[in-house]
Coordinates of C-alpha atoms (C1' of nucleotides) in Angstrom, one line a residue:
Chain F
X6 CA 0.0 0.0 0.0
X7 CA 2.3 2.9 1.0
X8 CA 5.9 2.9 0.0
X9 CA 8.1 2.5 2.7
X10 CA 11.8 2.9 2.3
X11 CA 13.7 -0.2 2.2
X12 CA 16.0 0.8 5.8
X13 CA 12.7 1.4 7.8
X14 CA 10.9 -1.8 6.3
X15 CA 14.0 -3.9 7.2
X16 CA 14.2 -2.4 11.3
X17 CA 10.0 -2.8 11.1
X18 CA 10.8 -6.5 10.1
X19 CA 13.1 -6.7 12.7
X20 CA 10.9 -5.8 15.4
X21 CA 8.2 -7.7 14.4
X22 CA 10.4 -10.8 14.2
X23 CA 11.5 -10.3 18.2
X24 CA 8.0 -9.9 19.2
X25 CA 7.5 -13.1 17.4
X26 CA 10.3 -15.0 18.7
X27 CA 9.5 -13.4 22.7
X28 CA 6.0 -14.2 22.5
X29 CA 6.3 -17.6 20.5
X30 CA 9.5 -19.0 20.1
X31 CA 12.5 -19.2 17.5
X32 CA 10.6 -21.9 15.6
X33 CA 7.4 -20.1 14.9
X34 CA 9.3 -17.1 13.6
X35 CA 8.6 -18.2 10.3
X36 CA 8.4 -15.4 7.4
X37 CA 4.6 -15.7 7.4
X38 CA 4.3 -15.1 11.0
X39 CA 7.2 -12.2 10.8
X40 CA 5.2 -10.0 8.0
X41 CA 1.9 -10.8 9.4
X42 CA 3.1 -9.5 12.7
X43 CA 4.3 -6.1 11.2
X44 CA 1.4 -5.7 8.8
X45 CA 2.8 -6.4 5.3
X46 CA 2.5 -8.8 2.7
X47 CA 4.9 -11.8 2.3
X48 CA 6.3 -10.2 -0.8
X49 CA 7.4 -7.3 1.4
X50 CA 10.0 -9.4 3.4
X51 CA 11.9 -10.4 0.3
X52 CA 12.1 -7.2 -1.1
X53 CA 13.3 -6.5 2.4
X54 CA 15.5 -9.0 3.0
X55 CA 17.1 -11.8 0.5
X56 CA 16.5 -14.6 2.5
X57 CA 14.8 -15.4 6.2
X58 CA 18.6 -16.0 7.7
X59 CA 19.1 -12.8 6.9
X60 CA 16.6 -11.3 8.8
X61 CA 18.0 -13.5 12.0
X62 CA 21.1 -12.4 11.5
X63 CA 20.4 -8.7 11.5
X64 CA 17.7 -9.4 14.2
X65 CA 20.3 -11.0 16.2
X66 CA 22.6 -8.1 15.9
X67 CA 19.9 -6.1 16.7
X68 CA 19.1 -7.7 20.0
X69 CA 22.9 -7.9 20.8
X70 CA 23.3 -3.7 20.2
X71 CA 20.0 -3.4 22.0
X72 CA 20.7 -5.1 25.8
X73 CA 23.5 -3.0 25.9
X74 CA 21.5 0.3 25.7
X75 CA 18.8 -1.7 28.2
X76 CA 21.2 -2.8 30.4
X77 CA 23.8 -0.2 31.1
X78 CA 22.1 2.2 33.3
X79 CA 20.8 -0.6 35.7
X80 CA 24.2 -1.6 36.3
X81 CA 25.3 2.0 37.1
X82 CA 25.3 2.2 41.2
X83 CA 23.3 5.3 42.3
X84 CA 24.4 7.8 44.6
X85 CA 22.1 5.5 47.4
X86 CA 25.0 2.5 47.5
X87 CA 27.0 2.9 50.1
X88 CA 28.8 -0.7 50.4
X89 CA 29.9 -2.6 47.5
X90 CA 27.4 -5.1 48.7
X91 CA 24.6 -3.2 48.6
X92 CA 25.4 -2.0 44.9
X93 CA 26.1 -5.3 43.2
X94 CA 23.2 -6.5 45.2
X95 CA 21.0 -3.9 43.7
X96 CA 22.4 -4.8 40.2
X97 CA 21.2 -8.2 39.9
X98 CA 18.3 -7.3 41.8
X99 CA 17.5 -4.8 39.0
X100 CA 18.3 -7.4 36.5
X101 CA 16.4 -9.8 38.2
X102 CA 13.2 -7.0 37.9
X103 CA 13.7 -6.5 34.3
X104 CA 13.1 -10.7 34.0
X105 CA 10.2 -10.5 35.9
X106 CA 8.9 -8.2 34.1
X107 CA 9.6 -9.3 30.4
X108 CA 10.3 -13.0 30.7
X109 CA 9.7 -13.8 26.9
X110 CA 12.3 -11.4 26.4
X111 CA 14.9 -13.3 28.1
X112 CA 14.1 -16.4 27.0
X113 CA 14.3 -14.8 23.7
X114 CA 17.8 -14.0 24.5
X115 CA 18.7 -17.7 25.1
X116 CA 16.9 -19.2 22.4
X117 CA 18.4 -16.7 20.0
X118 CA 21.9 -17.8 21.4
X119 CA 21.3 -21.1 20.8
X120 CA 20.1 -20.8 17.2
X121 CA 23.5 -19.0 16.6
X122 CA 25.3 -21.5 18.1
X123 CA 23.6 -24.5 15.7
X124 CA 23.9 -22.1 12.7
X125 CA 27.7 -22.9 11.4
X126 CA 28.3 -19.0 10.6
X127 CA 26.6 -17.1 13.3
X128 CA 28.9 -18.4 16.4
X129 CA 30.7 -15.1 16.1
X130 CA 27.7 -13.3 16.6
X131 CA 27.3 -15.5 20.1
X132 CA 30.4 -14.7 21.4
X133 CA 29.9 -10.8 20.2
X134 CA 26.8 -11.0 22.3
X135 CA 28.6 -12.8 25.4
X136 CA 31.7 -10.1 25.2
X137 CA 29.1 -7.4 25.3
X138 CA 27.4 -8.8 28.1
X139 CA 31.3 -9.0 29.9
X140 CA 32.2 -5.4 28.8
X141 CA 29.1 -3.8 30.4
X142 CA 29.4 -6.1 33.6
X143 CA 33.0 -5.1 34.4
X144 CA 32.1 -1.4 33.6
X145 CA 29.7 -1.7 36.3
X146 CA 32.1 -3.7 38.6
X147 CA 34.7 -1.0 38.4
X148 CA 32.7 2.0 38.7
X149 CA 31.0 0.0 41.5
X150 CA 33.9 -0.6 43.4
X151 CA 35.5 2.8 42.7
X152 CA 32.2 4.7 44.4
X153 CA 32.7 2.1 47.4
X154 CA 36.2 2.8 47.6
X155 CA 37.1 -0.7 47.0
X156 CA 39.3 -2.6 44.2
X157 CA 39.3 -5.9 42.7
X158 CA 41.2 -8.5 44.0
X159 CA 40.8 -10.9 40.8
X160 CA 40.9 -8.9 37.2
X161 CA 37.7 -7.0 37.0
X162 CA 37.3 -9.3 33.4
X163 CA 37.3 -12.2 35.7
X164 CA 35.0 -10.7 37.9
X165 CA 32.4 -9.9 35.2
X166 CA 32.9 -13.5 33.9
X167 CA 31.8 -15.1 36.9
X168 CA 28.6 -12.2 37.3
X169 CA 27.5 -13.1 34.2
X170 CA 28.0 -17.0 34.1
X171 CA 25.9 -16.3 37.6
X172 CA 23.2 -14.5 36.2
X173 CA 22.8 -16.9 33.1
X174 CA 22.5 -19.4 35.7
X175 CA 19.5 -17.0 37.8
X176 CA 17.9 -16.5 35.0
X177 CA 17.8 -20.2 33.3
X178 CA 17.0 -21.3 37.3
X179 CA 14.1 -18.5 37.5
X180 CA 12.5 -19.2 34.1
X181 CA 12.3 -23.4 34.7
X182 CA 10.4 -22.5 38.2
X183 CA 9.3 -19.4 38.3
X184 CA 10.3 -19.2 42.0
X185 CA 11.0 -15.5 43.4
X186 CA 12.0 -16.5 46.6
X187 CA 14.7 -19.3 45.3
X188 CA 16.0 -16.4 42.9
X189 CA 16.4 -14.4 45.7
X190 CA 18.8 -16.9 47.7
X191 CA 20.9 -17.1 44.0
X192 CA 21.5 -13.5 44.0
X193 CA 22.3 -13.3 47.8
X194 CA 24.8 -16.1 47.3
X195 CA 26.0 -14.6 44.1
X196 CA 26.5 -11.0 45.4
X197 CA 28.2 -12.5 48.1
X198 CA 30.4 -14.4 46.4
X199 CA 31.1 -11.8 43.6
X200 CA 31.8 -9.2 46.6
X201 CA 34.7 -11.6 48.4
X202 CA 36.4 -10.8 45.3
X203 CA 37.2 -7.7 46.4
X204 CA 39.6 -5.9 48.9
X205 CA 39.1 -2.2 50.7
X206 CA 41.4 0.5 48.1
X207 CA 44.6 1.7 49.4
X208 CA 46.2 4.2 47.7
X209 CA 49.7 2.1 47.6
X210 CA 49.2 -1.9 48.3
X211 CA 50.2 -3.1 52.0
X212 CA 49.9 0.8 53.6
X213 CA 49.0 0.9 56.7
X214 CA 45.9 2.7 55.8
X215 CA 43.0 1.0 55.9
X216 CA 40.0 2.7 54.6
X217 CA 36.9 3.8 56.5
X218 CA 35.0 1.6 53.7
X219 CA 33.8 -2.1 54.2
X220 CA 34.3 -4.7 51.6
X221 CA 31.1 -6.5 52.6
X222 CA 28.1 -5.9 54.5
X223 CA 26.0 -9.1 55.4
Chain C
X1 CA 11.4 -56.0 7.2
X2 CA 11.9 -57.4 10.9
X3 CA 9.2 -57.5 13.5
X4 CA 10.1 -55.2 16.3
X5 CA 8.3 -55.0 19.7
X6 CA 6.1 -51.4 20.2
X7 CA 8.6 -51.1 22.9
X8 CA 12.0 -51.6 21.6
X9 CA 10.8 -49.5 18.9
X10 CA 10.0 -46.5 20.9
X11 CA 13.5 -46.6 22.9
X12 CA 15.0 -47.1 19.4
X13 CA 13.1 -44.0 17.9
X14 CA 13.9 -42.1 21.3
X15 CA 17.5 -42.6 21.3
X16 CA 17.8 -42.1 17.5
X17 CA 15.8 -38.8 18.5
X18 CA 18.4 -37.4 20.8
X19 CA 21.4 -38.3 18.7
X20 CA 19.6 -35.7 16.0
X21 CA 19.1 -33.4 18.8
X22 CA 22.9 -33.2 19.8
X23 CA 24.1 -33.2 16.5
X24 CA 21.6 -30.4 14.8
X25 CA 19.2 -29.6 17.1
X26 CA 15.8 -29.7 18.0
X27 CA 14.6 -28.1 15.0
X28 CA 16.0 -30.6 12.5
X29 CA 14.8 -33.5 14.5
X30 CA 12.2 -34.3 12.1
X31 CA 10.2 -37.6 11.8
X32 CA 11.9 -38.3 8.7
X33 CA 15.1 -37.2 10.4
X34 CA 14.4 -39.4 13.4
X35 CA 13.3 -42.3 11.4
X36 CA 16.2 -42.3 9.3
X37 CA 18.9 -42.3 12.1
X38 CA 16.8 -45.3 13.0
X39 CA 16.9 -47.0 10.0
X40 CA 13.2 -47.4 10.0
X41 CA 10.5 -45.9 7.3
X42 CA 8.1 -43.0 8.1
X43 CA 5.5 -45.5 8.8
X44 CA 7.4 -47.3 11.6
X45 CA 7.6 -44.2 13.8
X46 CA 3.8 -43.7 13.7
X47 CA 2.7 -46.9 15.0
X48 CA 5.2 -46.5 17.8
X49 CA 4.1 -43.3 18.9
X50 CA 0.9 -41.5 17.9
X51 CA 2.8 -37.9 17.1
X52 CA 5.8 -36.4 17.2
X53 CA 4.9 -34.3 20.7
X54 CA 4.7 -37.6 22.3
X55 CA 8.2 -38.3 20.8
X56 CA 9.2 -35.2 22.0
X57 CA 7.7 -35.5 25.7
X58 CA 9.6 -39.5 25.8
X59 CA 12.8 -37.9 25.0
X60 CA 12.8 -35.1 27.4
X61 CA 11.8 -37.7 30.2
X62 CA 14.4 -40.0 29.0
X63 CA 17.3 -37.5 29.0
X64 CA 15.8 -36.2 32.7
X65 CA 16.3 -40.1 34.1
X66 CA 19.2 -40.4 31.9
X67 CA 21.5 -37.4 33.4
X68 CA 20.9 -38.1 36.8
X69 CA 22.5 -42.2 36.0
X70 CA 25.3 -40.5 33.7
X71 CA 26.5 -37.7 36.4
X72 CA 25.8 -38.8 40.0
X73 CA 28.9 -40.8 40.1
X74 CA 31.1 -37.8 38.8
X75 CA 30.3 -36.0 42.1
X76 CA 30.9 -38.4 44.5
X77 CA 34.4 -37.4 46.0
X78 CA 36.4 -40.5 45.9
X79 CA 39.2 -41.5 48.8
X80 CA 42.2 -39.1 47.3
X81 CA 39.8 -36.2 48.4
X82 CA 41.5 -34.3 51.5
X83 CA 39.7 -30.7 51.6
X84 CA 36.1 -29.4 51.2
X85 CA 37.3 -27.2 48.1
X86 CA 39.4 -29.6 46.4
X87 CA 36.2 -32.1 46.6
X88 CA 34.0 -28.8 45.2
X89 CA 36.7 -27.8 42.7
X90 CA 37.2 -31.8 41.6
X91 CA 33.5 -32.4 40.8
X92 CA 33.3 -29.0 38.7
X93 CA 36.5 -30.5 37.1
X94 CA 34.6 -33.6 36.4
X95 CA 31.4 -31.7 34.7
X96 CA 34.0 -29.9 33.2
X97 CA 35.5 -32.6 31.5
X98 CA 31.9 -34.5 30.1
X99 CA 31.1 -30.8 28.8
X100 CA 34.5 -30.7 27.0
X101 CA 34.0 -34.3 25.9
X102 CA 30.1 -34.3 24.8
X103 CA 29.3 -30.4 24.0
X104 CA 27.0 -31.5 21.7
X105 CA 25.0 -33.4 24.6
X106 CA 24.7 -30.4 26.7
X107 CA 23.6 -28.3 23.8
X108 CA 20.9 -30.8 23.4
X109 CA 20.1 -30.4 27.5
X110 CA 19.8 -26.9 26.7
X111 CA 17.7 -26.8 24.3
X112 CA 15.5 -30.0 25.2
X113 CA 14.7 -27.5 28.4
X114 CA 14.2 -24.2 26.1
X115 CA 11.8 -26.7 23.9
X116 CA 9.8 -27.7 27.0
X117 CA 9.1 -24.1 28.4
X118 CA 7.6 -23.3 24.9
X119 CA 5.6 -26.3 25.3
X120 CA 2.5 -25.2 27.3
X121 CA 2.3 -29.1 28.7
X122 CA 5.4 -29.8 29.5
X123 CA 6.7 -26.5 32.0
X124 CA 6.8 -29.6 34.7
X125 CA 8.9 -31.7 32.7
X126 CA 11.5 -29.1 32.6
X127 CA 10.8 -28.0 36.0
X128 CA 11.4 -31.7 37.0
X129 CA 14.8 -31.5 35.0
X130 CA 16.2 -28.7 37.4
X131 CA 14.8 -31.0 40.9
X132 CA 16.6 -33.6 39.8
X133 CA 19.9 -32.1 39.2
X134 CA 19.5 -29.9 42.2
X135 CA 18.8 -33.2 44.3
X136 CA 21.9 -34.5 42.6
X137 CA 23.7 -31.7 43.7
X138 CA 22.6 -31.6 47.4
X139 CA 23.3 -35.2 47.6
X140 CA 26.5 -34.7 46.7
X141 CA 27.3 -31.7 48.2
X142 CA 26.4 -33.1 51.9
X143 CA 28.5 -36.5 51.2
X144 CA 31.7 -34.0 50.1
X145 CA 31.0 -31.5 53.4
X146 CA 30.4 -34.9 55.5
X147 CA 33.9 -36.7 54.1
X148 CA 35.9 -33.8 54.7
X149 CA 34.8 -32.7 58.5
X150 CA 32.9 -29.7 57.3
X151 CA 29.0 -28.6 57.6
X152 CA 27.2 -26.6 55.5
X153 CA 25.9 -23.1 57.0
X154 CA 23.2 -22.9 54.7
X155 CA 20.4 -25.4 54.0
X156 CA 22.5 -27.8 51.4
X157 CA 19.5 -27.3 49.0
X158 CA 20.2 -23.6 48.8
X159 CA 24.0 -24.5 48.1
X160 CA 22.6 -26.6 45.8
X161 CA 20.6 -23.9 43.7
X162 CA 23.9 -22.4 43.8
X163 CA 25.9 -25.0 42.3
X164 CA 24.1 -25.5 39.3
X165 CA 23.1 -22.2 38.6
X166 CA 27.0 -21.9 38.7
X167 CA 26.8 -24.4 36.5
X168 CA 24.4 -23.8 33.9
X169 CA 26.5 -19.8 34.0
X170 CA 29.4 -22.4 33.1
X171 CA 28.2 -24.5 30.5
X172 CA 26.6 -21.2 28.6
X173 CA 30.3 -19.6 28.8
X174 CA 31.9 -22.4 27.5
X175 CA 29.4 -23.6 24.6
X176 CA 29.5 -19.8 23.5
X177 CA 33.4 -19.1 23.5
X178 CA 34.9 -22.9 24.1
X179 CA 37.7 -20.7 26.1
X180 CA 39.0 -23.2 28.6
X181 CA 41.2 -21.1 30.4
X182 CA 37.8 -18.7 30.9
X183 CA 36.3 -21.7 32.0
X184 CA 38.7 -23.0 34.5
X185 CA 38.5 -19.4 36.3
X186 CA 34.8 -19.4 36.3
X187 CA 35.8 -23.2 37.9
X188 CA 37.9 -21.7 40.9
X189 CA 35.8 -18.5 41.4
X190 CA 32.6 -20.8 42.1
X191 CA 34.7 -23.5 44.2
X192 CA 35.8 -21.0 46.0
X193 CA 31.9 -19.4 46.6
X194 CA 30.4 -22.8 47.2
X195 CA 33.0 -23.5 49.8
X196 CA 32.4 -19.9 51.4
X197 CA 29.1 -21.7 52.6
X198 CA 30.8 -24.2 55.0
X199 CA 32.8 -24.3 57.9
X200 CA 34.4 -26.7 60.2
X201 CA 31.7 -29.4 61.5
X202 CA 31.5 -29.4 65.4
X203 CA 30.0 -31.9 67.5
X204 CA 28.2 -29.1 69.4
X205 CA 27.3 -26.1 67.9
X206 CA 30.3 -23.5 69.6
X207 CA 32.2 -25.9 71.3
X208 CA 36.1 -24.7 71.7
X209 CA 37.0 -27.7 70.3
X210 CA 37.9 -27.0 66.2
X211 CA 38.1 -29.7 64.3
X212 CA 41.6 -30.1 62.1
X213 CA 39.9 -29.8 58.5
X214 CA 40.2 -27.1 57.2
X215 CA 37.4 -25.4 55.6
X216 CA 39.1 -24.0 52.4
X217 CA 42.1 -24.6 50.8
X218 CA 43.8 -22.2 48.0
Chain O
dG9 C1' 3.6 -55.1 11.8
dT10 C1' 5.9 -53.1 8.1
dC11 C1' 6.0 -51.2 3.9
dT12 C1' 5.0 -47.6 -0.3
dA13 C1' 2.2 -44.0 -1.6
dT14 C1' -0.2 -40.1 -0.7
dA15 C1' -2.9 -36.7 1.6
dA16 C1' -3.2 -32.1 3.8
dA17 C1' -1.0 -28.3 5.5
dG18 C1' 3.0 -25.3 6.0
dT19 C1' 7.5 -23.5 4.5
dG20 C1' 10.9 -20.1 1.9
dA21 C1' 11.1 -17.9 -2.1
dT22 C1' 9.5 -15.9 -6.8
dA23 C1' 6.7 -14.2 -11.0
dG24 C1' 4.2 -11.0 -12.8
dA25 C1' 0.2 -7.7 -12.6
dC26 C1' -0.4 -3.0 -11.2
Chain M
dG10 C1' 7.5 -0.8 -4.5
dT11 C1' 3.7 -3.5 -3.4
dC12 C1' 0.5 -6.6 -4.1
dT13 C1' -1.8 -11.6 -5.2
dA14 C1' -1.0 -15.9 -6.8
dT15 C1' 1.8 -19.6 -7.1
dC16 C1' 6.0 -22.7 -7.3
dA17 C1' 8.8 -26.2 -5.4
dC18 C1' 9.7 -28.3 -1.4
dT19 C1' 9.2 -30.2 3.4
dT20 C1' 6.4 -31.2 7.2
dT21 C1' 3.3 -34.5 10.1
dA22 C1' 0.2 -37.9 9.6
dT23 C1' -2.6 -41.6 7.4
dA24 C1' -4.4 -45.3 3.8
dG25 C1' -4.1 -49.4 2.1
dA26 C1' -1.3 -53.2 0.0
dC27 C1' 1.2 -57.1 1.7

DNA sequence: GTCTATAAAGTGATAGAC
DNA sequence: GTCTATCACTTTATAGAC
């Protein structure tokens, strides 16, 4: 009906396709369900798009790019934390909100990462999507311990390794049982154990000088 | 050709099933896939089973029964075991090392469990999955603490949750970026953490008499 | 019980009118 | 550029010969 420019038709595609895939899976995201989703005919998604793996490609790229922008400011302390406990507590408790909240779109998440890792030239796009995750978690580590006056004992990419692998762990756990109250014993274990990774900051290592600051408050 | 028993034939059909699975994936674990691996015709499969969600539900019980039988005795700590963590650290080794060995059977795990929480019937199948390799867990988790003088401090079934959320976080890392240097810290990093959870068993709770285990060796 | 043959529906992709 | 109609193929499931 109207003419649409090829760019806009190809992100409107793309949206469609994730609301598809959230609300129904990876395997009924077939092209028929994708166009009828967002409106258009079928001959709309191959004028868009050359082929369906395509589409999951960019959709996957898409959904990569995107948690980044979703996640970043939820990892960011606030000027509230005072104890490093208290902000990487509040971290996986707001990640652990934001699954609550839109559960299709974590599983989403997972399911896209394990159509990547079946499709023989998309595992790059896994791993992109895993080193994002990494990045933004030892950002948030760093600038956490740095407002608690603390440091990392471990390399802060170690650190984030470990919080990650933790929450892939909360959130498979949460979305098999559906159980707030187990999730909540996984993230005071993990915050625990992710905050005995750190030390108080010194200015020079072995001063006297112990800061004011605690590493961990139970 | 032969004359087959109903019930051999559905094992046969089931285990053909799951070798499609691991090697590419639910989605292309057809009936004409499945039958094939078998060596059967199209026919064959429908008068063992009367669809392919029956298949489907067979498998996923299979694998649930299955991976308790294939991993319980990895997680027993054998004689050699002298400390709390190295028992912790030795049975992560030992996942480890089946992961490394089969990645395609954990993939199939993974997305067996994905499969079944888009499947509005079978959320308890999956659900059932988690218990068992939670009860797995505990049970081995208590005879490692009991071996090596030490108690838990928390209920072993929240130590539990812990351990294979740890290693679910594991087995994602891995599959993604088959980094086994990444994965041996994300190894020590949750030995460490689990072992947090103990300390030195005492006859009576607060008695001044410690017992010589140590709780944690690094 | 087991096969071949086929039905009925769904899939990705394209042709060709407008 | 966008549509309808259709192709070529695959899917699950069944009929009917043997």
């Amino acid at each position: 009906m109207t003419r649409i420019p090829a760019p806009e038709r190809r992100e409107a595609l793309v949206q469609a396709a994730l609301r598809v895939v959230a609300e129904r899976g990876v395997a009924a995201a077939t092209t028929r369900a994708i166009v009828a989703e967002a409106g258009m005919s079928l001959a709309s998604f191959h004028y868009a798009f050359v082929s369906r793996d395509e589409l999951m490609t960019e959709l996957i790229n898409f959904v990569v790019d995107r948690q980044e922008n979703a996640l970043a400011p939820l990892l960011v302390p606030d000027g509230s934390t005072r104890t490093l406990h208290e902000a990487v507590r509040a971290g996986l408790e707001h990640y652990f909100a934001v699954l609550r909240a839109y559960p299709q779109r974590e599983k989403a998440m997972l399911e896209l990462t394990q159509y990547a890792l079946r499709m023989p030239d998309m595992q790059p796009l896994a791993r992109r999507q895993y080193d994002r995750y990494r990045a933004l978690a030892a950002s948030a580590l760093a600038g956490a311990a740095k407002l608690t006056g603390n440091r990392w004992a471990r390399p802060v990419d170690e650190v984030a390794r470990q919080l990650v692998a933790l929450t892939d762990g909360l959130t498979m756990a949460w979305l098999v049982d559906r159980d707030d109250d187990a999730a909540a014993v996984i993230m005071d274990l993990a915050a625990d154990a992710i905050v005995a990774l750190a030390e108080p900051a010194t200015t020079t290592p072995s001063t006297g000088h112990p800061t004011p600051t605690m590493t961990r408050t139970s």
